[in-house]
Amino acid sequence: MVGSSHEALHWVFQKDPALLTRAFQKVLHVPFPEPRDFAVLNADVTEIEPVERRVDTLMRVETDEAAYLLVVEAQGKKDEKKRGSWPYYLSYLYEKYRCEPVLVVITQNSATARWAAQPIRRGLPGWDSMTVRPLVIGPDNVPVIANEREAERDVPLAVLSAMTHGRGAGAAAILEPLACALRTVDGDSAAVFGQLIESCLGDSRAKDLWRDLMSEIRYFFNNPVAEKVREEGRVEGREEGRAEARSEITLEILEWRGISVSDAVRERVLSCADPDQLKTWSQRAVHVTRAEDLFAGDGA
């Protein structure tokens, strides 16, 4: 399905189109009318000339006020050719659909985000014939959602957070809370979101950590006993398994960050069966400079 971060960054909006308008409000703080309906359109903007032009994702959004075209472009690095093609896309699409086009650029790179946000001006100096102002979603304005409850409140937004921060230091803080939050959606959606996130992770250890988390999620959805626990709301047995997984994740985060783990620290983490305590340690593992600092403030 999705084989690269470029594809994943814009495909997530096809999986959940409403996520894009929520991103306008929660990430970009841009007012957008409440959508009534979404439709994913053909992304081909080629004319008669034999020059292929294609946007990454194109969606039509119906609101009570008007219809809009959301043109989503995933951008991995600066590309000055885009400053010519983006105005073309918007003009062509407006002429074809007679709907106001809105250009949204999504990236994992802060420098690329700053470049993409610069207005594109065409015309005389001081008298623009055309001005294009992209809306940019990137690591500088998408929050790091490292809290399990917050991730559960809006799973797609937490997925977007993991994807945009997937190549940065904040990735590790997001993965475990998000894995827990994915248990609250259906199994098919969890699998799709899991693949999208993996495509956007830049560090091999982060990918290994995420694959381990996804293995636990697949067990949770596919194992008959786990399914019964989930449906009936019982937690016996599952909490023990989650505690074991969380202790291993805590140690993996430290190792991923290159922090040495002594036998004493490893034994204390692995022998802990308190889910709340393990959750605290896994969150601290993202920030501490020594493994022993996991236990700071916990007492002897």
GROMACS .gro file of N, CA and C in nm, residues 169-298:
model
  390
  169ALA      N    1   1.368   1.398   1.734
  169ALA     CA    2   1.389   1.340   1.867
  169ALA      C    3   1.258   1.316   1.940
  170GLY      N    4   1.151   1.382   1.897
  170GLY     CA    5   1.023   1.365   1.965
  170GLY      C    6   0.950   1.237   1.931
  171ALA      N    7   0.999   1.163   1.834
  171ALA     CA    8   0.928   1.043   1.790
  171ALA      C    9   0.910   0.941   1.901
  172ALA      N   10   1.014   0.919   1.979
  172ALA     CA   11   1.009   0.816   2.083
  172ALA      C   12   0.901   0.845   2.186
  173ALA      N   13   0.880   0.973   2.217
  173ALA     CA   14   0.780   1.008   2.318
  173ALA      C   15   0.639   0.979   2.273
  174ILE      N   16   0.618   0.973   2.143
  174ILE     CA   17   0.484   0.958   2.086
  174ILE      C   18   0.443   0.812   2.072
  175LEU      N   19   0.537   0.725   2.045
  175LEU     CA   20   0.504   0.591   1.996
  175LEU      C   21   0.425   0.507   2.095
  176GLU      N   22   0.470   0.500   2.220
  176GLU     CA   23   0.399   0.413   2.315
  176GLU      C   24   0.258   0.462   2.347
  177PRO      N   25   0.239   0.592   2.379
  177PRO     CA   26   0.102   0.639   2.402
  177PRO      C   27   0.012   0.618   2.281
  178LEU      N   28   0.067   0.637   2.162
  178LEU     CA   29  -0.013   0.619   2.041
  178LEU      C   30  -0.050   0.472   2.022
  179ALA      N   31   0.043   0.382   2.051
  179ALA     CA   32   0.013   0.239   2.039
  179ALA      C   33  -0.102   0.200   2.130
  180CYS      N   34  -0.104   0.255   2.251
  180CYS     CA   35  -0.215   0.227   2.342
  180CYS      C   36  -0.345   0.286   2.289
  181ALA      N   37  -0.337   0.405   2.231
  181ALA     CA   38  -0.457   0.470   2.178
  181ALA      C   39  -0.514   0.395   2.057
  182LEU      N   40  -0.430   0.330   1.980
  182LEU     CA   41  -0.478   0.256   1.863
  182LEU      C   42  -0.569   0.139   1.902
  183ARG      N   43  -0.564   0.097   2.028
  183ARG     CA   44  -0.654  -0.010   2.074
  183ARG      C   45  -0.799   0.037   2.077
  184THR      N   46  -0.821   0.170   2.074
  184THR     CA   47  -0.957   0.222   2.084
  184THR      C   48  -1.025   0.233   1.948
  185VAL      N   49  -0.952   0.209   1.838
  185VAL     CA   50  -1.014   0.211   1.705
  185VAL      C   51  -1.028   0.068   1.656
  186ASP      N   52  -1.091   0.050   1.540
  186ASP     CA   53  -1.107  -0.085   1.488
  186ASP      C   54  -0.973  -0.139   1.438
  187GLY      N   55  -0.966  -0.271   1.427
  187GLY     CA   56  -0.841  -0.336   1.390
  187GLY      C   57  -0.788  -0.296   1.254
  188ASP      N   58  -0.876  -0.279   1.155
  188ASP     CA   59  -0.832  -0.241   1.020
  188ASP      C   60  -0.771  -0.101   1.022
  189SER      N   61  -0.836  -0.008   1.092
  189SER     CA   62  -0.782   0.127   1.100
  189SER      C   63  -0.649   0.129   1.173
  190ALA      N   64  -0.638   0.050   1.281
  190ALA     CA   65  -0.512   0.044   1.355
  190ALA      C   66  -0.400  -0.006   1.266
  191ALA      N   67  -0.428  -0.106   1.181
  191ALA     CA   68  -0.327  -0.161   1.092
  191ALA      C   69  -0.282  -0.057   0.989
  192VAL      N   70  -0.378   0.017   0.932
  192VAL     CA   71  -0.344   0.120   0.833
  192VAL      C   72  -0.262   0.231   0.897
  193PHE      N   73  -0.309   0.281   1.010
  193PHE     CA   74  -0.235   0.386   1.079
  193PHE      C   75  -0.095   0.339   1.116
  194GLY      N   76  -0.085   0.214   1.160
  194GLY     CA   77   0.045   0.160   1.198
  194GLY      C   78   0.143   0.160   1.082
  195GLN      N   79   0.095   0.125   0.963
  195GLN     CA   80   0.182   0.122   0.845
  195GLN      C   81   0.223   0.263   0.804
  196LEU      N   82   0.129   0.358   0.812
  196LEU     CA   83   0.160   0.496   0.778
  196LEU      C   84   0.270   0.551   0.869
  197ILE      N   85   0.258   0.522   0.999
  197ILE     CA   86   0.357   0.571   1.094
  197ILE      C   87   0.493   0.509   1.067
  198GLU      N   88   0.497   0.379   1.045
  198GLU     CA   89   0.625   0.312   1.019
  198GLU      C   90   0.695   0.372   0.899
  199SER      N   91   0.619   0.409   0.795
  199SER     CA   92   0.678   0.468   0.675
  199SER      C   93   0.744   0.601   0.703
  200CYS      N   94   0.703   0.669   0.810
  200CYS     CA   95   0.754   0.803   0.839
  200CYS      C   96   0.863   0.806   0.944
  201LEU      N   97   0.898   0.692   1.002
  201LEU     CA   98   1.002   0.688   1.105
  201LEU      C   99   1.139   0.681   1.039
  202GLY      N  100   1.228   0.770   1.079
  202GLY     CA  101   1.357   0.779   1.013
  202GLY      C  102   1.466   0.696   1.077
  203ASP      N  103   1.453   0.664   1.204
  203ASP     CA  104   1.557   0.591   1.276
  203ASP      C  105   1.523   0.443   1.281
  204SER      N  106   1.622   0.357   1.253
  204SER     CA  107   1.596   0.213   1.249
  204SER      C  108   1.552   0.159   1.385
  205ARG      N  109   1.606   0.216   1.494
  205ARG     CA  110   1.564   0.169   1.626
  205ARG      C  111   1.421   0.210   1.656
  206ALA      N  112   1.383   0.330   1.610
  206ALA     CA  113   1.244   0.373   1.627
  206ALA      C  114   1.151   0.280   1.551
  207LYS      N  115   1.192   0.239   1.432
  207LYS     CA  116   1.110   0.145   1.353
  207LYS      C  117   1.099   0.011   1.424
  208ASP      N  118   1.210  -0.036   1.479
  208ASP     CA  119   1.206  -0.164   1.553
  208ASP      C  120   1.113  -0.154   1.673
  209LEU      N  121   1.122  -0.042   1.744
  209LEU     CA  122   1.034  -0.021   1.859
  209LEU      C  123   0.889  -0.021   1.816
  210TRP      N  124   0.859   0.049   1.706
  210TRP     CA  125   0.722   0.057   1.659
  210TRP      C  126   0.671  -0.079   1.613
  211ARG      N  127   0.756  -0.158   1.548
  211ARG     CA  128   0.714  -0.292   1.505
  211ARG      C  129   0.681  -0.380   1.625
  212ASP      N  130   0.759  -0.366   1.732
  212ASP     CA  131   0.728  -0.442   1.854
  212ASP      C  132   0.592  -0.400   1.910
  213LEU      N  133   0.567  -0.270   1.911
  213LEU     CA  134   0.439  -0.220   1.961
  213LEU      C  135   0.323  -0.268   1.873
  214MET      N  136   0.345  -0.268   1.743
  214MET     CA  137   0.240  -0.313   1.651
  214MET      C  138   0.215  -0.462   1.665
  215SER      N  139   0.318  -0.538   1.698
  215SER     CA  140   0.299  -0.682   1.722
  215SER      C  141   0.205  -0.703   1.840
  216GLU      N  142   0.222  -0.621   1.944
  216GLU     CA  143   0.135  -0.631   2.060
  216GLU      C  144  -0.009  -0.593   2.022
  217ILE      N  145  -0.022  -0.490   1.938
  217ILE     CA  146  -0.156  -0.446   1.894
  217ILE      C  147  -0.224  -0.555   1.812
  218ARG      N  148  -0.147  -0.617   1.720
  218ARG     CA  149  -0.206  -0.724   1.638
  218ARG      C  150  -0.250  -0.840   1.726
  219TYR      N  151  -0.171  -0.872   1.829
  219TYR     CA  152  -0.212  -0.977   1.923
  219TYR      C  153  -0.341  -0.937   1.993
  220PHE      N  154  -0.347  -0.812   2.032
  220PHE     CA  155  -0.465  -0.762   2.104
  220PHE      C  156  -0.591  -0.778   2.020
  221PHE      N  157  -0.582  -0.754   1.890
  221PHE     CA  158  -0.700  -0.761   1.804
  221PHE      C  159  -0.728  -0.903   1.754
  222ASN      N  160  -0.624  -0.983   1.736
  222ASN     CA  161  -0.643  -1.112   1.669
  222ASN      C  162  -0.653  -1.232   1.763
  223ASN      N  163  -0.595  -1.223   1.880
  223ASN     CA  164  -0.600  -1.336   1.972
  223ASN      C  165  -0.740  -1.349   2.032
  224PRO      N  166  -0.802  -1.469   2.028
  224PRO     CA  167  -0.939  -1.485   2.079
  224PRO      C  168  -0.955  -1.443   2.224
  225VAL      N  169  -0.857  -1.476   2.308
  225VAL     CA  170  -0.867  -1.438   2.449
  225VAL      C  171  -0.860  -1.287   2.463
  226ALA      N  172  -0.765  -1.226   2.391
  226ALA     CA  173  -0.753  -1.080   2.398
  226ALA      C  174  -0.878  -1.012   2.344
  227GLU      N  175  -0.937  -1.069   2.240
  227GLU     CA  176  -1.060  -1.012   2.185
  227GLU      C  177  -1.172  -1.017   2.287
  228LYS      N  178  -1.181  -1.129   2.358
  228LYS     CA  179  -1.285  -1.141   2.459
  228LYS      C  180  -1.263  -1.041   2.572
  229VAL      N  181  -1.137  -1.024   2.610
  229VAL     CA  182  -1.105  -0.926   2.714
  229VAL      C  183  -1.146  -0.786   2.668
  230ARG      N  184  -1.116  -0.755   2.545
  230ARG     CA  185  -1.146  -0.622   2.493
  230ARG      C  186  -1.296  -0.597   2.490
  231GLU      N  187  -1.372  -0.694   2.441
  231GLU     CA  188  -1.515  -0.675   2.424
  231GLU      C  189  -1.587  -0.670   2.559
  232GLU      N  190  -1.541  -0.748   2.653
  232GLU     CA  191  -1.610  -0.754   2.782
  232GLU      C  192  -1.556  -0.653   2.882
  233GLY      N  193  -1.447  -0.585   2.845
  233GLY     CA  194  -1.392  -0.482   2.931
  233GLY      C  195  -1.315  -0.535   3.050
  234ARG      N  196  -1.278  -0.663   3.048
  234ARG     CA  197  -1.203  -0.719   3.158
  234ARG      C  198  -1.054  -0.692   3.139
  235VAL      N  199  -0.982  -0.678   3.249
  235VAL     CA  200  -0.842  -0.641   3.239
  235VAL      C  201  -0.747  -0.744   3.299
  236GLU      N  202  -0.801  -0.849   3.364
  236GLU     CA  203  -0.710  -0.949   3.419
  236GLU      C  204  -0.630  -1.014   3.306
  237GLY      N  205  -0.505  -1.034   3.331
  237GLY     CA  206  -0.420  -1.096   3.230
  237GLY      C  207  -0.367  -0.993   3.133
  238ARG      N  208  -0.453  -0.909   3.080
  238ARG     CA  209  -0.409  -0.809   2.984
  238ARG      C  210  -0.315  -0.709   3.052
  239GLU      N  211  -0.348  -0.666   3.175
  239GLU     CA  212  -0.265  -0.568   3.244
  239GLU      C  213  -0.126  -0.624   3.269
  240GLU      N  214  -0.120  -0.753   3.300
  240GLU     CA  215   0.011  -0.815   3.322
  240GLU      C  216   0.092  -0.811   3.193
  241GLY      N  217   0.028  -0.842   3.081
  241GLY     CA  218   0.098  -0.839   2.953
  241GLY      C  219   0.140  -0.698   2.915
  242ARG      N  220   0.052  -0.600   2.944
  242ARG     CA  221   0.085  -0.462   2.911
  242ARG      C  222   0.201  -0.413   2.998
  243ALA      N  223   0.205  -0.454   3.123
  243ALA     CA  224   0.314  -0.413   3.211
  243ALA      C  225   0.446  -0.467   3.160
  244GLU      N  226   0.445  -0.594   3.119
  244GLU     CA  227   0.567  -0.654   3.067
  244GLU      C  228   0.614  -0.582   2.941
  245ALA      N  229   0.518  -0.551   2.852
  245ALA     CA  230   0.554  -0.481   2.728
  245ALA      C  231   0.607  -0.341   2.758
  246ARG      N  232   0.543  -0.272   2.854
  246ARG     CA  233   0.585  -0.135   2.884
  246ARG      C  234   0.725  -0.133   2.947
  247SER      N  235   0.757  -0.232   3.029
  247SER     CA  236   0.891  -0.236   3.088
  247SER      C  237   0.996  -0.255   2.979
  248GLU      N  238   0.967  -0.341   2.882
  248GLU     CA  239   1.060  -0.363   2.772
  248GLU      C  240   1.074  -0.239   2.686
  249ILE      N  241   0.963  -0.168   2.665
  249ILE     CA  242   0.966  -0.046   2.584
  249ILE      C  243   1.052   0.060   2.653
  250THR      N  244   1.040   0.072   2.785
  250THR     CA  245   1.121   0.169   2.859
  250THR      C  246   1.269   0.145   2.835
  251LEU      N  247   1.310   0.020   2.845
  251LEU     CA  248   1.451  -0.014   2.823
  251LEU      C  249   1.491   0.009   2.678
  252GLU      N  250   1.402  -0.020   2.584
  252GLU     CA  251   1.433   0.000   2.442
  252GLU      C  252   1.450   0.147   2.409
  253ILE      N  253   1.372   0.233   2.470
  253ILE     CA  254   1.386   0.378   2.446
  253ILE      C  255   1.524   0.424   2.492
  254LEU      N  256   1.565   0.379   2.610
  254LEU     CA  257   1.698   0.417   2.660
  254LEU      C  258   1.808   0.368   2.565
  255GLU      N  259   1.797   0.244   2.521
  255GLU     CA  260   1.899   0.189   2.432
  255GLU      C  261   1.898   0.260   2.297
  256TRP      N  262   1.777   0.294   2.249
  256TRP     CA  263   1.765   0.367   2.122
  256TRP      C  264   1.835   0.502   2.131
  257ARG      N  265   1.826   0.566   2.250
  257ARG     CA  266   1.890   0.697   2.269
  257ARG      C  267   2.039   0.684   2.302
  258GLY      N  268   2.090   0.563   2.307
  258GLY     CA  269   2.233   0.543   2.332
  258GLY      C  270   2.272   0.555   2.478
  259ILE      N  271   2.177   0.536   2.570
  259ILE     CA  272   2.203   0.547   2.713
  259ILE      C  273   2.231   0.408   2.771
  260SER      N  274   2.343   0.396   2.840
  260SER     CA  275   2.382   0.268   2.898
  260SER      C  276   2.286   0.228   3.010
  261VAL      N  277   2.248   0.101   3.012
  261VAL     CA  278   2.154   0.049   3.112
  261VAL      C  279   2.226  -0.057   3.195
  262SER      N  280   2.239  -0.032   3.324
  262SER     CA  281   2.307  -0.128   3.412
  262SER      C  282   2.214  -0.245   3.442
  263ASP      N  283   2.273  -0.353   3.493
  263ASP     CA  284   2.194  -0.469   3.530
  263ASP      C  285   2.093  -0.435   3.640
  264ALA      N  286   2.133  -0.345   3.732
  264ALA     CA  287   2.044  -0.309   3.842
  264ALA      C  288   1.922  -0.234   3.790
  265VAL      N  289   1.944  -0.142   3.697
  265VAL     CA  290   1.832  -0.067   3.639
  265VAL      C  291   1.741  -0.162   3.561
  266ARG      N  292   1.802  -0.248   3.481
  266ARG     CA  293   1.724  -0.342   3.400
  266ARG      C  294   1.637  -0.431   3.490
  267GLU      N  295   1.696  -0.484   3.598
  267GLU     CA  296   1.622  -0.573   3.687
  267GLU      C  297   1.507  -0.500   3.754
  268ARG      N  298   1.530  -0.374   3.797
  268ARG     CA  299   1.424  -0.298   3.866
  268ARG      C  300   1.308  -0.270   3.771
  269VAL      N  301   1.339  -0.235   3.646
  269VAL     CA  302   1.232  -0.206   3.549
  269VAL      C  303   1.155  -0.331   3.515
  270LEU      N  304   1.227  -0.441   3.487
  270LEU     CA  305   1.160  -0.563   3.445
  270LEU      C  306   1.080  -0.629   3.558
  271SER      N  307   1.118  -0.604   3.683
  271SER     CA  308   1.046  -0.667   3.794
  271SER      C  309   0.925  -0.585   3.840
  272CYS      N  310   0.908  -0.464   3.786
  272CYS     CA  311   0.796  -0.380   3.826
  272CYS      C  312   0.668  -0.426   3.757
  273ALA      N  313   0.561  -0.438   3.834
  273ALA     CA  314   0.432  -0.480   3.779
  273ALA      C  315   0.326  -0.370   3.790
  274ASP      N  316   0.368  -0.251   3.830
  274ASP     CA  317   0.274  -0.139   3.846
  274ASP      C  318   0.265  -0.062   3.715
  275PRO      N  319   0.153  -0.070   3.643
  275PRO     CA  320   0.142  -0.004   3.512
  275PRO      C  321   0.164   0.147   3.519
  276ASP      N  322   0.114   0.211   3.624
  276ASP     CA  323   0.130   0.357   3.636
  276ASP      C  324   0.277   0.394   3.656
  277GLN      N  325   0.347   0.316   3.738
  277GLN     CA  326   0.489   0.343   3.759
  277GLN      C  327   0.568   0.322   3.631
  278LEU      N  328   0.537   0.214   3.559
  278LEU     CA  329   0.606   0.186   3.433
  278LEU      C  330   0.577   0.293   3.328
  279LYS      N  331   0.455   0.344   3.330
  279LYS     CA  332   0.421   0.451   3.237
  279LYS      C  333   0.504   0.575   3.266
  280THR      N  334   0.520   0.609   3.394
  280THR     CA  335   0.602   0.723   3.433
  280THR      C  336   0.746   0.704   3.388
  281TRP      N  337   0.800   0.583   3.410
  281TRP     CA  338   0.939   0.557   3.370
  281TRP      C  339   0.956   0.565   3.218
  282SER      N  340   0.860   0.513   3.143
  282SER     CA  341   0.873   0.517   2.996
  282SER      C  342   0.870   0.660   2.945
  283GLN      N  343   0.793   0.747   3.009
  283GLN     CA  344   0.790   0.888   2.970
  283GLN      C  345   0.920   0.957   3.008
  284ARG      N  346   0.975   0.923   3.125
  284ARG     CA  347   1.103   0.981   3.164
  284ARG      C  348   1.217   0.934   3.074
  285ALA      N  349   1.205   0.812   3.021
  285ALA     CA  350   1.312   0.755   2.938
  285ALA      C  351   1.341   0.840   2.816
  286VAL      N  352   1.244   0.920   2.774
  286VAL     CA  353   1.262   1.005   2.657
  286VAL      C  354   1.356   1.122   2.687
  287HIS      N  355   1.365   1.163   2.815
  287HIS     CA  356   1.435   1.286   2.848
  287HIS      C  357   1.560   1.267   2.934
  288VAL      N  358   1.570   1.160   3.012
  288VAL     CA  359   1.681   1.146   3.107
  288VAL      C  360   1.814   1.135   3.035
  289THR      N  361   1.921   1.171   3.106
  289THR     CA  362   2.056   1.158   3.050
  289THR      C  363   2.129   1.036   3.107
  290ARG      N  364   2.079   0.981   3.219
  290ARG     CA  365   2.133   0.858   3.276
  290ARG      C  366   2.017   0.764   3.306
  291ALA      N  367   2.038   0.636   3.291
  291ALA     CA  368   1.931   0.539   3.315
  291ALA      C  369   1.881   0.546   3.459
  292GLU      N  370   1.973   0.574   3.553
  292GLU     CA  371   1.935   0.580   3.694
  292GLU      C  372   1.837   0.693   3.723
  293ASP      N  373   1.834   0.795   3.637
  293ASP     CA  374   1.744   0.909   3.657
  293ASP      C  375   1.597   0.872   3.635
  294LEU      N  376   1.573   0.753   3.582
  294LEU     CA  377   1.433   0.706   3.570
  294LEU      C  378   1.365   0.708   3.706
  295PHE      N  379   1.442   0.679   3.811
  295PHE     CA  380   1.382   0.659   3.944
  295PHE      C  381   1.389   0.784   4.030
  296ALA      N  382   1.431   0.897   3.974
  296ALA     CA  383   1.442   1.021   4.051
  296ALA      C  384   1.305   1.060   4.107
  297GLY      N  385   1.300   1.079   4.239
  297GLY     CA  386   1.175   1.120   4.302
  297GLY      C  387   1.084   1.005   4.340
  298ASP      N  388   1.122   0.882   4.308
  298ASP     CA  389   1.037   0.766   4.340
  298ASP      C  390   1.062   0.709   4.478
   0.00000   0.00000   0.00000
